[in-house]
């Protein structure tokens, strides 16, 4: 993490206590090294769905459904629904079971397919799109997703600061070079997308939030 771990922990400690289900999902993701959003990011996602009043929500990268629970809790308040996509069938099935346990199953449709194949077939637009899948594919997602954001809608993207390594001159293992340069390219394109206004929030691993006008 590029900003003090203590700061993220402090922000996390300010949050209301998380229920047993979210805590169980956090332990599972830690034990199995399945990357999921931090609780501060989850809280932000739920709040943003609520504030924006989003009803049609799309998530790319479900994993076991941790961030989906937050999105769906927001959707419950707006009368909305979540469609979430993950190419890993086992994770998608586990997410489905967690969402049933969270009593959110009816609000969430899980699609197990490669987003790069699935997105070109999507015909409707979404009020809120959350992207948290393969970092090296972010530039491709942007091309496919930007036309799907409804006018006035939001695009939120996780890990955009990628441990701070997007900053020129950062030192990191060469195996990350492809992902770092994809993320830099993604940010450059996002900031220049016509019709979008963008801001970056540096908590978690860095979140981009973009509004389409
Ligand atoms: C970081 S995890 C998602 C974590 C989840 N958003 C959360 O915070 O609980 C990324 C997920 O994206 C999925 N993924 C990666 N590339 C994908 C693609 N091209 N299409 C669909 N899913 C993809 C992986 O299978 C993985 O489960």
PDB file of C-alpha atoms and ligand atoms in Angstrom:
ATOM      1  CA  UNK A   1       0.000   0.000   0.000  1.00  0.00           C
ATOM      2  CA  UNK A   2       1.397   3.394  -1.010  1.00  0.00           C
ATOM      3  CA  UNK A   3      -0.038   5.316   1.861  1.00  0.00           C
ATOM      4  CA  UNK A   4       0.361   4.318   5.486  1.00  0.00           C
ATOM      5  CA  UNK A   5      -1.304   1.052   6.376  1.00  0.00           C
ATOM      6  CA  UNK A   6      -2.084   2.713   9.716  1.00  0.00           C
ATOM      7  CA  UNK A   7      -4.194   5.329   7.926  1.00  0.00           C
ATOM      8  CA  UNK A   8      -6.307   2.722   6.101  1.00  0.00           C
ATOM      9  CA  UNK A   9      -6.654   0.826   9.393  1.00  0.00           C
ATOM     10  CA  UNK A  10      -7.691   4.016  11.176  1.00  0.00           C
ATOM     11  CA  UNK A  11     -10.346   4.759   8.521  1.00  0.00           C
ATOM     12  CA  UNK A  12     -11.502   1.148   8.763  1.00  0.00           C
ATOM     13  CA  UNK A  13     -11.816   1.377  12.544  1.00  0.00           C
ATOM     14  CA  UNK A  14     -14.072   4.425  12.174  1.00  0.00           C
ATOM     15  CA  UNK A  15     -16.603   2.350  10.218  1.00  0.00           C
ATOM     16  CA  UNK A  16     -19.541   0.708  11.967  1.00  0.00           C
ATOM     17  CA  UNK A  17     -18.768  -2.922  12.897  1.00  0.00           C
ATOM     18  CA  UNK A  18     -19.187  -5.286   9.977  1.00  0.00           C
ATOM     19  CA  UNK A  19     -21.613  -8.184  10.257  1.00  0.00           C
ATOM     20  CA  UNK A  20     -20.540 -11.823  10.621  1.00  0.00           C
ATOM     21  CA  UNK A  21     -21.008 -12.562   6.921  1.00  0.00           C
ATOM     22  CA  UNK A  22     -18.676  -9.782   5.720  1.00  0.00           C
ATOM     23  CA  UNK A  23     -16.104 -10.759   8.376  1.00  0.00           C
ATOM     24  CA  UNK A  24     -16.281 -14.393   7.220  1.00  0.00           C
ATOM     25  CA  UNK A  25     -15.772 -13.300   3.593  1.00  0.00           C
ATOM     26  CA  UNK A  26     -12.784 -11.176   4.638  1.00  0.00           C
ATOM     27  CA  UNK A  27     -11.186 -14.187   6.402  1.00  0.00           C
ATOM     28  CA  UNK A  28     -11.821 -16.470   3.427  1.00  0.00           C
ATOM     29  CA  UNK A  29     -10.316 -13.964   0.989  1.00  0.00           C
ATOM     30  CA  UNK A  30      -7.281 -13.553   3.250  1.00  0.00           C
ATOM     31  CA  UNK A  31      -6.771 -17.310   3.706  1.00  0.00           C
ATOM     32  CA  UNK A  32      -7.128 -18.031  -0.016  1.00  0.00           C
ATOM     33  CA  UNK A  33      -5.410 -14.815  -1.179  1.00  0.00           C
ATOM     34  CA  UNK A  34      -8.434 -13.736  -3.187  1.00  0.00           C
ATOM     35  CA  UNK A  35      -8.063  -9.960  -3.554  1.00  0.00           C
ATOM     36  CA  UNK A  36     -11.173  -8.053  -2.502  1.00  0.00           C
ATOM     37  CA  UNK A  37     -11.843  -4.370  -1.875  1.00  0.00           C
ATOM     38  CA  UNK A  38     -10.961  -2.981   1.536  1.00  0.00           C
ATOM     39  CA  UNK A  39     -13.859  -2.289   3.936  1.00  0.00           C
ATOM     40  CA  UNK A  40     -13.363   1.464   3.363  1.00  0.00           C
ATOM     41  CA  UNK A  41     -13.861   0.938  -0.375  1.00  0.00           C
ATOM     42  CA  UNK A  42     -16.858  -1.331   0.219  1.00  0.00           C
ATOM     43  CA  UNK A  43     -18.426   1.309   2.427  1.00  0.00           C
ATOM     44  CA  UNK A  44     -17.753   3.937  -0.249  1.00  0.00           C
ATOM     45  CA  UNK A  45     -19.390   1.809  -2.960  1.00  0.00           C
ATOM     46  CA  UNK A  46     -22.547   1.328  -0.914  1.00  0.00           C
ATOM     47  CA  UNK A  47     -22.681   5.046  -0.129  1.00  0.00           C
ATOM     48  CA  UNK A  48     -22.131   6.071  -3.759  1.00  0.00           C
ATOM     49  CA  UNK A  49     -24.946   3.808  -4.963  1.00  0.00           C
ATOM     50  CA  UNK A  50     -27.196   5.379  -2.336  1.00  0.00           C
ATOM     51  CA  UNK A  51     -26.173   8.987  -3.070  1.00  0.00           C
ATOM     52  CA  UNK A  52     -26.419   8.587  -6.833  1.00  0.00           C
ATOM     53  CA  UNK A  53     -29.726   6.721  -6.591  1.00  0.00           C
ATOM     54  CA  UNK A  54     -28.363   4.202  -9.097  1.00  0.00           C
ATOM     55  CA  UNK A  55     -30.823   1.470 -10.052  1.00  0.00           C
ATOM     56  CA  UNK A  56     -28.993  -0.382 -12.814  1.00  0.00           C
ATOM     57  CA  UNK A  57     -25.611  -1.433 -11.464  1.00  0.00           C
ATOM     58  CA  UNK A  58     -22.935  -3.442 -13.271  1.00  0.00           C
ATOM     59  CA  UNK A  59     -19.827  -4.916 -11.651  1.00  0.00           C
ATOM     60  CA  UNK A  60     -16.884  -6.420 -13.524  1.00  0.00           C
ATOM     61  CA  UNK A  61     -14.962  -8.768 -11.193  1.00  0.00           C
ATOM     62  CA  UNK A  62     -17.157 -10.474  -8.576  1.00  0.00           C
ATOM     63  CA  UNK A  63     -14.689 -12.879  -6.936  1.00  0.00           C
ATOM     64  CA  UNK A  64     -16.631 -14.326  -3.963  1.00  0.00           C
ATOM     65  CA  UNK A  65     -19.030 -11.374  -3.907  1.00  0.00           C
ATOM     66  CA  UNK A  66     -17.585  -9.201  -1.139  1.00  0.00           C
ATOM     67  CA  UNK A  67     -17.882  -5.894  -3.050  1.00  0.00           C
ATOM     68  CA  UNK A  68     -21.157  -7.186  -4.541  1.00  0.00           C
ATOM     69  CA  UNK A  69     -22.678  -7.345  -1.054  1.00  0.00           C
ATOM     70  CA  UNK A  70     -21.942  -3.620  -0.569  1.00  0.00           C
ATOM     71  CA  UNK A  71     -23.272  -2.718  -4.037  1.00  0.00           C
ATOM     72  CA  UNK A  72     -26.412  -4.776  -3.459  1.00  0.00           C
ATOM     73  CA  UNK A  73     -26.979  -3.211  -0.042  1.00  0.00           C
ATOM     74  CA  UNK A  74     -26.883   0.168  -1.773  1.00  0.00           C
ATOM     75  CA  UNK A  75     -29.229  -1.158  -4.463  1.00  0.00           C
ATOM     76  CA  UNK A  76     -31.670  -2.324  -1.823  1.00  0.00           C
ATOM     77  CA  UNK A  77     -32.078   1.300  -0.749  1.00  0.00           C
ATOM     78  CA  UNK A  78     -32.464   2.676  -4.287  1.00  0.00           C
ATOM     79  CA  UNK A  79     -34.783  -0.074  -5.550  1.00  0.00           C
ATOM     80  CA  UNK A  80     -31.996  -1.139  -7.893  1.00  0.00           C
ATOM     81  CA  UNK A  81     -30.385  -4.376  -9.109  1.00  0.00           C
ATOM     82  CA  UNK A  82     -26.821  -5.554  -9.653  1.00  0.00           C
ATOM     83  CA  UNK A  83     -25.448  -7.553 -12.565  1.00  0.00           C
ATOM     84  CA  UNK A  84     -21.977  -8.862 -11.739  1.00  0.00           C
ATOM     85  CA  UNK A  85     -19.568 -10.677 -14.070  1.00  0.00           C
ATOM     86  CA  UNK A  86     -16.669 -13.009 -13.245  1.00  0.00           C
ATOM     87  CA  UNK A  87     -15.024 -15.511 -15.558  1.00  0.00           C
ATOM     88  CA  UNK A  88     -14.106 -17.795 -12.635  1.00  0.00           C
ATOM     89  CA  UNK A  89     -17.079 -20.203 -12.293  1.00  0.00           C
ATOM     90  CA  UNK A  90     -16.120 -21.495  -8.864  1.00  0.00           C
ATOM     91  CA  UNK A  91     -15.879 -17.970  -7.437  1.00  0.00           C
ATOM     92  CA  UNK A  92     -19.154 -16.970  -9.099  1.00  0.00           C
ATOM     93  CA  UNK A  93     -20.905 -19.951  -7.466  1.00  0.00           C
ATOM     94  CA  UNK A  94     -19.476 -19.086  -4.086  1.00  0.00           C
ATOM     95  CA  UNK A  95     -20.562 -15.472  -4.550  1.00  0.00           C
ATOM     96  CA  UNK A  96     -24.079 -16.685  -5.305  1.00  0.00           C
ATOM     97  CA  UNK A  97     -24.177 -18.631  -2.016  1.00  0.00           C
ATOM     98  CA  UNK A  98     -22.877 -15.656   0.001  1.00  0.00           C
ATOM     99  CA  UNK A  99     -25.436 -13.342  -1.600  1.00  0.00           C
ATOM    100  CA  UNK A 100     -28.242 -15.771  -0.726  1.00  0.00           C
ATOM    101  CA  UNK A 101     -26.993 -15.842   2.865  1.00  0.00           C
ATOM    102  CA  UNK A 102     -26.952 -12.022   2.873  1.00  0.00           C
ATOM    103  CA  UNK A 103     -30.587 -12.151   1.669  1.00  0.00           C
ATOM    104  CA  UNK A 104     -29.573 -10.185  -1.406  1.00  0.00           C
ATOM    105  CA  UNK A 105     -29.866 -13.009  -3.942  1.00  0.00           C
ATOM    106  CA  UNK A 106     -32.962 -11.551  -5.565  1.00  0.00           C
ATOM    107  CA  UNK A 107     -31.209  -8.267  -6.287  1.00  0.00           C
ATOM    108  CA  UNK A 108     -28.143  -9.780  -7.918  1.00  0.00           C
ATOM    109  CA  UNK A 109     -27.618 -11.606 -11.194  1.00  0.00           C
ATOM    110  CA  UNK A 110     -24.247 -13.305 -11.534  1.00  0.00           C
ATOM    111  CA  UNK A 111     -22.854 -13.964 -14.973  1.00  0.00           C
ATOM    112  CA  UNK A 112     -19.861 -16.256 -15.300  1.00  0.00           C
ATOM    113  CA  UNK A 113     -18.110 -15.222 -18.488  1.00  0.00           C
ATOM    114  CA  UNK A 114     -15.059 -13.356 -19.704  1.00  0.00           C
ATOM    115  CA  UNK A 115     -16.020  -9.670 -19.556  1.00  0.00           C
ATOM    116  CA  UNK A 116     -14.122  -9.001 -22.778  1.00  0.00           C
ATOM    117  CA  UNK A 117     -16.516 -11.384 -24.564  1.00  0.00           C
ATOM    118  CA  UNK A 118     -19.598 -10.474 -22.572  1.00  0.00           C
ATOM    119  CA  UNK A 119     -19.458  -6.662 -22.637  1.00  0.00           C
ATOM    120  CA  UNK A 120     -19.731  -6.255 -26.443  1.00  0.00           C
ATOM    121  CA  UNK A 121     -23.117  -8.056 -26.241  1.00  0.00           C
ATOM    122  CA  UNK A 122     -24.530  -5.708 -23.575  1.00  0.00           C
ATOM    123  CA  UNK A 123     -27.155  -3.451 -25.079  1.00  0.00           C
ATOM    124  CA  UNK A 124     -28.493  -1.513 -22.085  1.00  0.00           C
ATOM    125  CA  UNK A 125     -26.838   1.323 -20.166  1.00  0.00           C
ATOM    126  CA  UNK A 126     -26.009   1.353 -16.454  1.00  0.00           C
ATOM    127  CA  UNK A 127     -26.270   4.094 -13.837  1.00  0.00           C
ATOM    128  CA  UNK A 128     -23.287   2.761 -11.915  1.00  0.00           C
ATOM    129  CA  UNK A 129     -20.443   0.567 -13.176  1.00  0.00           C
ATOM    130  CA  UNK A 130     -17.765  -0.787 -10.849  1.00  0.00           C
ATOM    131  CA  UNK A 131     -14.623  -2.266 -12.402  1.00  0.00           C
ATOM    132  CA  UNK A 132     -12.357  -4.541 -10.352  1.00  0.00           C
ATOM    133  CA  UNK A 133     -11.037  -7.336 -12.587  1.00  0.00           C
ATOM    134  CA  UNK A 134      -7.705  -7.984 -14.412  1.00  0.00           C
ATOM    135  CA  UNK A 135      -5.587  -4.845 -14.090  1.00  0.00           C
ATOM    136  CA  UNK A 136      -3.763  -5.442 -17.392  1.00  0.00           C
ATOM    137  CA  UNK A 137      -7.135  -5.438 -19.194  1.00  0.00           C
ATOM    138  CA  UNK A 138      -8.326  -2.074 -17.854  1.00  0.00           C
ATOM    139  CA  UNK A 139      -7.716  -0.164 -21.131  1.00  0.00           C
ATOM    140  CA  UNK A 140      -9.840  -2.744 -22.997  1.00  0.00           C
ATOM    141  CA  UNK A 141     -12.612  -2.577 -20.392  1.00  0.00           C
ATOM    142  CA  UNK A 142     -12.682   1.200 -20.775  1.00  0.00           C
ATOM    143  CA  UNK A 143     -13.398   0.985 -24.508  1.00  0.00           C
ATOM    144  CA  UNK A 144     -16.223  -1.486 -23.887  1.00  0.00           C
ATOM    145  CA  UNK A 145     -17.677   0.123 -20.771  1.00  0.00           C
ATOM    146  CA  UNK A 146     -17.603   3.861 -21.420  1.00  0.00           C
ATOM    147  CA  UNK A 147     -20.483   3.641 -23.957  1.00  0.00           C
ATOM    148  CA  UNK A 148     -22.514   1.653 -21.386  1.00  0.00           C
ATOM    149  CA  UNK A 149     -22.470   4.357 -18.688  1.00  0.00           C
ATOM    150  CA  UNK A 150     -25.839   6.142 -18.697  1.00  0.00           C
ATOM    151  CA  UNK A 151     -25.885   9.904 -19.032  1.00  0.00           C
ATOM    152  CA  UNK A 152     -25.393  11.246 -15.479  1.00  0.00           C
ATOM    153  CA  UNK A 153     -24.114   7.814 -14.438  1.00  0.00           C
ATOM    154  CA  UNK A 154     -20.937   6.873 -12.590  1.00  0.00           C
ATOM    155  CA  UNK A 155     -17.964   4.707 -13.423  1.00  0.00           C
ATOM    156  CA  UNK A 156     -15.906   3.632 -10.394  1.00  0.00           C
ATOM    157  CA  UNK A 157     -12.640   1.749 -10.870  1.00  0.00           C
ATOM    158  CA  UNK A 158     -10.533   0.089  -8.168  1.00  0.00           C
ATOM    159  CA  UNK A 159      -6.740  -0.220  -7.849  1.00  0.00           C
ATOM    160  CA  UNK A 160      -5.969   2.691 -10.155  1.00  0.00           C
ATOM    161  CA  UNK A 161      -2.946   3.810  -8.141  1.00  0.00           C
ATOM    162  CA  UNK A 162      -1.673   0.222  -8.060  1.00  0.00           C
ATOM    163  CA  UNK A 163       0.279   0.426  -4.793  1.00  0.00           C
ATOM    164  CA  UNK A 164       1.528   3.854  -5.893  1.00  0.00           C
ATOM    165  CA  UNK A 165       3.549   2.298  -8.719  1.00  0.00           C
ATOM    166  CA  UNK A 166       1.784   4.394 -11.369  1.00  0.00           C
ATOM    167  CA  UNK A 167       3.885   7.320 -10.110  1.00  0.00           C
ATOM    168  CA  UNK A 168       6.842   7.786 -12.498  1.00  0.00           C
ATOM    169  CA  UNK A 169      10.137   6.739 -10.910  1.00  0.00           C
ATOM    170  CA  UNK A 170       8.503   4.150  -8.608  1.00  0.00           C
ATOM    171  CA  UNK A 171      10.492   1.020  -7.877  1.00  0.00           C
ATOM    172  CA  UNK A 172       8.729  -2.333  -8.383  1.00  0.00           C
ATOM    173  CA  UNK A 173       9.447  -5.842  -9.600  1.00  0.00           C
ATOM    174  CA  UNK A 174       9.712  -6.035 -13.394  1.00  0.00           C
ATOM    175  CA  UNK A 175       6.965  -8.709 -13.450  1.00  0.00           C
ATOM    176  CA  UNK A 176       4.475  -5.899 -12.732  1.00  0.00           C
ATOM    177  CA  UNK A 177       5.647  -3.701 -15.613  1.00  0.00           C
ATOM    178  CA  UNK A 178       2.833  -4.726 -17.993  1.00  0.00           C
ATOM    179  CA  UNK A 179       0.148  -4.027 -15.379  1.00  0.00           C
ATOM    180  CA  UNK A 180       1.691  -0.729 -14.282  1.00  0.00           C
ATOM    181  CA  UNK A 181       1.937   0.549 -17.832  1.00  0.00           C
ATOM    182  CA  UNK A 182      -1.616  -0.666 -18.606  1.00  0.00           C
ATOM    183  CA  UNK A 183      -2.845   1.256 -15.563  1.00  0.00           C
ATOM    184  CA  UNK A 184      -0.989   4.428 -16.572  1.00  0.00           C
ATOM    185  CA  UNK A 185      -2.435   4.127 -20.081  1.00  0.00           C
ATOM    186  CA  UNK A 186      -5.883   3.530 -18.624  1.00  0.00           C
ATOM    187  CA  UNK A 187      -5.714   6.648 -16.412  1.00  0.00           C
ATOM    188  CA  UNK A 188      -4.468   8.787 -19.253  1.00  0.00           C
ATOM    189  CA  UNK A 189      -7.347   7.666 -21.461  1.00  0.00           C
ATOM    190  CA  UNK A 190      -9.914   7.967 -18.695  1.00  0.00           C
ATOM    191  CA  UNK A 191      -8.935  11.587 -18.006  1.00  0.00           C
ATOM    192  CA  UNK A 192      -9.237  12.379 -21.710  1.00  0.00           C
ATOM    193  CA  UNK A 193     -12.536  10.601 -22.354  1.00  0.00           C
ATOM    194  CA  UNK A 194     -14.914  13.094 -23.930  1.00  0.00           C
ATOM    195  CA  UNK A 195     -18.010  13.674 -21.804  1.00  0.00           C
ATOM    196  CA  UNK A 196     -16.539  12.378 -18.541  1.00  0.00           C
ATOM    197  CA  UNK A 197     -15.329  14.244 -15.464  1.00  0.00           C
ATOM    198  CA  UNK A 198     -12.855  12.267 -13.362  1.00  0.00           C
ATOM    199  CA  UNK A 199     -11.419  12.342  -9.868  1.00  0.00           C
ATOM    200  CA  UNK A 200      -9.177   9.943  -7.950  1.00  0.00           C
ATOM    201  CA  UNK A 201      -9.524   9.062  -4.291  1.00  0.00           C
ATOM    202  CA  UNK A 202      -6.312   7.712  -2.795  1.00  0.00           C
ATOM    203  CA  UNK A 203      -7.669   5.307  -0.177  1.00  0.00           C
ATOM    204  CA  UNK A 204      -7.736   1.543  -0.549  1.00  0.00           C
ATOM    205  CA  UNK A 205      -5.521   0.982  -3.594  1.00  0.00           C
ATOM    206  CA  UNK A 206      -6.791   4.157  -5.287  1.00  0.00           C
ATOM    207  CA  UNK A 207     -10.288   4.586  -6.709  1.00  0.00           C
ATOM    208  CA  UNK A 208     -11.177   6.485  -9.865  1.00  0.00           C
ATOM    209  CA  UNK A 209     -14.639   7.950 -10.026  1.00  0.00           C
ATOM    210  CA  UNK A 210     -15.921   9.337 -13.306  1.00  0.00           C
ATOM    211  CA  UNK A 211     -19.258  10.918 -14.146  1.00  0.00           C
ATOM    212  CA  UNK A 212     -20.663  10.831 -17.655  1.00  0.00           C
ATOM    213  CA  UNK A 213     -22.435  14.000 -18.778  1.00  0.00           C
TER     214      UNK A 213
HETATM  215  C1  LIG B   1      -9.923  -8.373  -7.553  1.00  0.00           C
HETATM  216  S1  LIG B   1     -10.996  -9.701  -7.855  1.00  0.00           S
HETATM  217  C2  LIG B   1     -12.574  -8.977  -7.613  1.00  0.00           C
HETATM  218  C3  LIG B   1     -12.832  -8.662  -6.176  1.00  0.00           C
HETATM  219  C4  LIG B   1     -14.241  -8.186  -5.881  1.00  0.00           C
HETATM  220  N1  LIG B   1     -14.587  -7.022  -6.696  1.00  0.00           N
HETATM  221  C5  LIG B   1     -14.361  -7.805  -4.431  1.00  0.00           C
HETATM  222  O1  LIG B   1     -13.825  -6.744  -4.051  1.00  0.00           O
HETATM  223  O2  LIG B   1     -14.962  -8.560  -3.656  1.00  0.00           O
HETATM  224  C6  LIG B   1     -10.897  -9.794  -9.594  1.00  0.00           C
HETATM  225  C7  LIG B   1     -11.829 -10.852 -10.222  1.00  0.00           C
HETATM  226  O3  LIG B   1     -11.909 -10.539 -11.606  1.00  0.00           O
HETATM  227  C8  LIG B   1     -12.066 -11.742 -12.316  1.00  0.00           C
HETATM  228  N2  LIG B   1     -11.625 -11.489 -13.698  1.00  0.00           N
HETATM  229  C9  LIG B   1     -10.384 -11.218 -14.155  1.00  0.00           C
HETATM  230  N3  LIG B   1     -10.401 -10.985 -15.471  1.00  0.00           N
HETATM  231  C10 LIG B   1     -11.691 -11.115 -15.864  1.00  0.00           C
HETATM  232  C11 LIG B   1     -12.354 -11.011 -17.112  1.00  0.00           C
HETATM  233  N4  LIG B   1     -11.694 -10.713 -18.248  1.00  0.00           N
HETATM  234  N5  LIG B   1     -13.684 -11.228 -17.151  1.00  0.00           N
HETATM  235  C12 LIG B   1     -14.381 -11.527 -16.028  1.00  0.00           C
HETATM  236  N6  LIG B   1     -13.810 -11.644 -14.813  1.00  0.00           N
HETATM  237  C13 LIG B   1     -12.477 -11.438 -14.737  1.00  0.00           C
HETATM  238  C14 LIG B   1     -11.203 -12.748 -11.570  1.00  0.00           C
HETATM  239  O4  LIG B   1     -11.679 -14.049 -11.788  1.00  0.00           O
HETATM  240  C15 LIG B   1     -11.342 -12.276 -10.115  1.00  0.00           C
HETATM  241  O5  LIG B   1     -12.267 -13.059  -9.399  1.00  0.00           O
END
